[in-house]
Amino acid sequence: MKKRILTGDRPTGSLHIGHYVGSLENRVRLQDEYECFFIIADYQVLTDHLRETEKISKNILEIAIDWLSVGMDPQKSAFFVQSKIPEIAELTMYFSMLVTIPRLQRNPTVKEEVRATRLGKTEMTYGFLGYPVSQAADILSVRADLVPAGADQQAHVEQTRDIAQSFNKTFGRVFPMPKALLGEFPRLSGIDGQKMSKSRNNAIFLKDSPDEVARKVMKIYTDPTRIHATDPGHIRGNIAFAYLDAFDKDGAEVRDLKEKYRKGKIGDVAVKQRLIEVLNKFLDPIRERRRELESNPNLVRKAIISGTHRTQKEAAETLKLVRNAMHFDYDEIFSG
Ligand code: TRP
């Protein structure tokens, strides 16, 4: 029996190159070795976009297109929509009894998100504070073993393990202890050096055109101490080099560029020109597949529908085990 993966994204817009090196790359790579379930987490969108629900449906398709365009394969892996699996909501209910409020308040990713949105503690909803519980239900609804994700998701996987452990201890073993799998570059910064995110306007998206990529690369934060191209430059914290490290397959060339940069023998513009080339070469085949998909929306819909059906079967299995372990199936009342 293959081990299982569950991971995914919130349908709030397009995926960016940080998602790629943080998680998408691992998803594509592990599709044969693992049985994969990829979640489009629409419940989770409600936590901070409650007044824009009319956009979710289109964004679900956007996410699926991004996934298909990088090579996630619906023949191998199940793409599914979270809210179409009612078992996830049911599991969230049970799990909410196994986690304390202070434990949720300690979650560093939730804390960071509260800071980023300047959403004071008093405005925080029960649903927002509790979304890691719902995420634990996502992961455990298919009894997943592995969660390929970026660094910001690690706290949620830890929370999931705590919940799984607490459930197993209370009711008997039903759940595995899932582990996070970080990508090779789990914390790729945005072009301004801050955390890459859609809302910060600092992301390079998988669907950006070659011109958009060029324009964004030219704005990249490099070395603030360097005024002239002949000044010795710094590599650490230099986003142009962080991106070259992540995307330039020619390691020797990157080492050579760094060497010259440190000695003040090459300017920012030359480094950025190289980076534009490298990124566009990486993105070209992805763009090509996107064009094909955009003219074939039924293919995208079918991928989501079939994956959702498959996940429904697995989640139903899990919930049978869960209710049974909890003596919550009441067969003596409801069967016969
Ligand atoms: N929180 C994730 C994000 O914002 C999305 C997500 C929802 C997820 N459920 C998940 C990721 C389960 C991994 C596993 O990107």
XYZ file of C-alpha atoms and ligand atoms in Angstrom:
351
model
C 0.000 0.000 0.000
C 1.290 3.403 -0.984
C 1.592 6.074 1.666
C -0.579 9.124 1.276
C 0.004 12.803 0.668
C -2.435 15.577 1.358
C -1.638 19.200 0.625
C -3.105 22.080 -1.292
C -3.931 25.742 -1.595
C -6.584 28.281 -0.825
C -8.481 29.535 -3.882
C -7.681 33.221 -3.392
C -5.914 33.820 -6.712
C -2.898 32.662 -8.658
C 0.050 30.672 -7.426
C 3.553 32.143 -7.540
C 7.135 30.936 -7.873
C 7.398 30.683 -4.069
C 4.615 28.090 -4.095
C 6.534 26.255 -6.782
C 9.803 25.773 -4.899
C 8.023 25.472 -1.546
C 5.540 22.758 -2.445
C 4.405 22.307 -6.072
C 7.726 20.837 -7.148
C 7.497 18.151 -4.449
C 3.893 17.397 -5.353
C 4.813 16.728 -8.965
C 7.844 14.672 -7.999
C 6.056 12.440 -5.481
C 2.928 11.647 -7.485
C 4.038 8.121 -8.407
C 5.512 7.195 -5.070
C 2.501 8.359 -3.006
C -1.237 8.314 -3.345
C -1.879 12.058 -3.551
C -4.853 14.171 -2.520
C -4.698 17.854 -3.412
C -7.128 20.137 -1.638
C -8.603 23.386 -2.934
C -9.371 24.830 0.481
C -12.447 26.981 -0.012
C -13.651 26.873 3.619
C -10.325 28.393 4.551
C -10.962 31.345 2.244
C -13.908 32.302 4.432
C -11.558 33.028 7.344
C -10.360 36.285 5.779
C -12.332 36.870 2.554
C -15.871 36.473 3.827
C -17.088 39.457 1.866
C -15.741 38.266 -1.478
C -17.301 34.837 -1.736
C -18.480 35.535 -5.284
C -14.859 35.188 -6.435
C -14.220 31.740 -5.008
C -15.718 29.704 -7.836
C -13.492 31.293 -10.479
C -10.485 30.991 -8.200
C -11.089 27.265 -7.751
C -10.655 26.867 -11.503
C -7.573 29.137 -11.414
C -5.898 26.914 -8.829
C -6.678 23.780 -10.804
C -5.220 25.398 -13.936
C -2.067 26.366 -12.035
C -1.740 22.797 -10.775
C -2.248 21.211 -14.179
C 0.147 23.645 -15.810
C 3.041 22.647 -13.529
C 2.427 18.941 -14.108
C 0.247 17.815 -11.224
C -1.632 14.973 -12.896
C -5.301 14.217 -12.226
C -4.845 10.702 -13.664
C -2.572 9.956 -10.740
C -3.731 12.341 -8.043
C -7.089 13.491 -6.709
C -7.797 17.226 -7.012
C -10.735 18.106 -4.762
C -12.793 20.933 -3.318
C -12.811 21.026 0.484
C -16.449 22.027 1.002
C -17.629 19.133 -1.168
C -16.350 16.731 1.496
C -18.823 17.171 4.374
C -16.793 14.679 6.415
C -14.157 17.386 6.802
C -16.666 19.627 8.586
C -17.748 16.729 10.772
C -14.170 15.861 11.643
C -13.476 19.518 12.456
C -16.307 19.353 14.989
C -14.833 16.318 16.761
C -11.304 17.713 16.649
C -12.424 21.027 18.131
C -12.981 19.137 21.394
C -9.393 17.893 21.426
C -7.569 21.212 21.193
C -7.402 24.000 23.743
C -7.801 27.681 22.975
C -4.336 28.591 24.369
C -2.810 25.934 22.090
C -4.450 27.621 19.086
C -3.380 31.049 20.280
C 0.237 29.883 20.387
C 0.242 28.837 16.697
C 3.028 31.009 15.200
C 1.535 31.058 11.696
C -1.829 32.277 12.987
C -0.026 34.913 15.062
C 1.943 36.071 12.043
C -1.215 36.287 9.938
C -2.964 38.319 12.605
C -0.008 40.718 12.630
C 0.050 40.956 8.832
C -3.641 41.820 8.558
C -3.588 44.143 11.581
C -6.653 42.274 12.666
C -6.712 42.953 16.401
C -7.278 40.102 18.819
C -10.770 41.366 19.532
C -11.824 41.094 15.891
C -10.509 37.580 15.468
C -13.314 35.157 14.744
C -13.716 31.708 16.175
C -13.373 30.391 12.607
C -10.081 32.162 12.019
C -8.534 31.052 15.301
C -9.755 27.543 14.604
C -8.752 27.162 10.968
C -5.740 24.999 11.890
C -8.250 22.535 13.373
C -10.067 22.472 10.060
C -6.727 22.009 8.317
C -5.986 19.047 10.597
C -9.326 17.628 9.456
C -8.269 18.150 5.807
C -5.071 16.211 6.345
C -6.563 13.459 8.482
C -9.760 13.023 6.445
C -7.713 10.804 4.112
C -5.314 9.675 6.867
C -2.359 11.293 5.090
C 1.227 10.541 6.085
C 2.981 13.442 4.401
C 2.230 17.134 3.778
C 4.530 18.801 1.229
C 4.320 22.517 2.015
C 6.156 25.784 2.528
C 7.670 26.765 5.876
C 4.549 28.679 6.987
C 2.523 25.461 7.043
C 4.830 23.606 9.436
C 3.013 24.894 12.505
C -0.264 23.531 11.148
C 1.205 20.097 10.570
C 2.493 20.077 14.139
C -0.960 21.033 15.329
C -2.349 18.180 13.240
C -0.002 15.692 14.905
C -1.073 16.920 18.340
C -4.706 16.419 17.420
C -4.099 12.993 15.864
C -2.206 11.901 18.938
C -4.869 13.166 21.272
C -7.611 11.433 19.261
C -5.709 8.135 19.160
C -5.009 8.279 22.876
C -8.622 8.976 23.710
C -10.395 6.619 21.293
C -7.826 4.139 19.957
C -5.557 4.372 16.983
C -7.262 5.657 13.838
C -4.798 8.245 12.524
C -1.184 8.230 11.336
C 1.177 10.985 12.532
C 1.608 13.128 9.419
C 4.903 14.861 8.717
C 5.594 18.084 6.849
C 7.909 17.943 3.855
C 9.517 21.296 3.092
C 10.517 22.161 -0.444
C 14.094 22.931 -1.375
C 13.476 26.669 -0.899
C 10.624 26.751 1.605
C 10.775 30.507 2.283
C 11.428 32.253 -1.009
C 11.077 36.017 -0.420
C 9.073 38.406 -2.570
C 10.774 40.920 -4.870
C 10.876 43.418 -1.970
C 12.537 40.985 0.442
C 9.344 40.469 2.499
C 7.358 37.251 2.635
C 6.097 36.553 -0.890
C 2.341 36.959 -0.991
C -0.423 38.074 -3.260
C -1.621 40.770 -0.882
C 1.826 42.339 -0.553
C 2.079 42.834 -4.300
C 5.576 41.366 -4.355
C 5.025 38.022 -6.061
C 6.072 36.665 -9.432
C 3.162 34.531 -10.589
C 3.346 31.354 -12.634
C 1.023 33.036 -15.123
C 2.980 36.305 -15.459
C 3.910 37.199 -19.030
C 7.595 37.505 -20.016
C 7.246 41.307 -19.843
C 5.693 41.230 -16.391
C 8.506 38.999 -15.197
C 11.088 41.407 -16.641
C 9.409 44.409 -15.048
C 9.223 42.731 -11.633
C 12.793 41.426 -11.749
C 14.019 44.958 -12.475
C 12.390 46.053 -9.198
C 14.003 43.295 -7.133
C 15.654 44.219 -3.891
C 19.384 43.464 -4.247
C 22.110 45.026 -2.123
C 21.183 48.360 -0.515
C 24.833 49.095 0.386
C 25.918 49.041 -3.225
C 25.747 52.309 -5.135
C 28.034 51.735 -8.119
C 28.456 48.529 -10.110
C 32.148 48.635 -9.167
C 31.388 48.523 -5.409
C 31.848 45.058 -3.895
C 28.380 43.504 -3.580
C 26.735 41.263 -1.017
C 25.017 37.984 -1.816
C 23.306 37.358 1.511
C 19.798 38.759 1.579
C 20.110 39.588 -2.108
C 16.860 38.453 -3.658
C 18.177 38.316 -7.226
C 20.680 35.690 -6.130
C 18.117 33.875 -3.982
C 16.032 33.428 -7.134
C 19.040 32.365 -9.206
C 19.872 29.768 -6.551
C 16.335 28.439 -6.767
C 15.832 28.508 -10.545
C 19.155 28.560 -12.394
C 20.089 24.987 -13.265
C 23.641 26.061 -14.141
C 25.254 26.093 -10.689
C 28.722 26.896 -12.043
C 27.402 29.980 -13.825
C 25.678 31.180 -10.636
C 28.885 30.695 -8.632
C 30.774 32.690 -11.239
C 28.215 35.528 -11.146
C 28.414 35.649 -7.347
C 32.191 35.777 -7.491
C 32.115 38.734 -9.891
C 29.383 40.463 -7.896
C 31.382 40.252 -4.677
C 34.358 41.796 -6.433
C 32.356 44.600 -8.031
C 32.918 43.280 -11.540
C 29.315 42.986 -12.574
C 26.323 45.280 -12.163
C 22.834 44.577 -10.837
C 21.354 44.944 -14.304
C 23.487 42.161 -15.770
C 22.534 39.841 -12.915
C 18.884 40.719 -13.379
C 19.075 40.142 -17.107
C 20.366 36.655 -16.451
C 17.561 36.111 -13.946
C 14.884 37.273 -16.402
C 16.184 34.746 -18.923
C 16.278 31.952 -16.366
C 12.787 32.633 -15.018
C 11.225 32.957 -18.436
C 12.864 29.729 -19.563
C 11.403 28.023 -16.504
C 7.956 29.563 -17.002
C 7.642 29.085 -20.780
C 6.473 25.450 -20.765
C 4.105 26.254 -17.876
C 2.614 29.124 -19.891
C 2.296 26.854 -22.898
C 0.293 24.263 -20.939
C -1.837 27.030 -19.448
C -2.785 28.225 -22.941
C -3.907 24.714 -23.861
C -5.957 24.407 -20.669
C -7.619 27.764 -21.046
C -9.089 26.614 -24.325
C -10.264 23.381 -22.706
C -12.190 24.299 -19.541
C -13.987 20.939 -19.455
C -10.735 19.154 -18.866
C -10.157 21.320 -15.801
C -13.675 20.765 -14.493
C -13.420 17.015 -15.010
C -10.164 16.839 -13.067
C -11.847 18.513 -10.101
C -15.023 16.449 -10.296
C -13.321 13.058 -10.496
C -10.828 13.881 -7.749
C -13.618 15.119 -5.507
C -15.525 11.843 -5.981
C -12.461 9.831 -5.131
C -11.770 11.858 -2.010
C -15.405 11.527 -0.897
C -14.949 7.744 -0.850
C -11.791 7.925 1.250
C -13.216 10.457 3.683
C -16.353 8.345 4.144
C -14.083 5.398 5.060
C -12.217 7.526 7.594
C -15.367 8.823 9.224
C -16.686 5.291 9.626
C -13.551 4.437 11.567
C -13.803 7.646 13.572
C -17.454 7.250 14.565
C -16.853 3.639 15.409
C -13.875 4.458 17.621
C -15.925 7.177 19.339
C -18.990 4.931 19.817
C -20.765 7.579 17.845
C -22.390 5.441 15.141
C -25.426 4.330 17.202
C -26.054 1.262 15.090
C -28.276 -0.218 17.803
C -30.649 2.698 17.277
C -30.418 3.494 13.588
C -29.844 0.189 11.801
C -32.508 -2.424 11.349
N -3.207 26.715 4.626
C -2.774 26.352 3.294
C -2.320 27.639 2.589
O -2.749 28.711 2.943
C -3.842 25.674 2.467
C -4.299 24.370 3.047
C -5.570 24.076 3.465
C -3.513 23.207 3.256
N -5.627 22.811 3.917
C -4.406 22.235 3.829
C -2.156 22.886 3.060
C -3.947 20.981 4.196
C -1.706 21.618 3.442
C -2.594 20.680 3.992
O -1.560 27.563 1.666
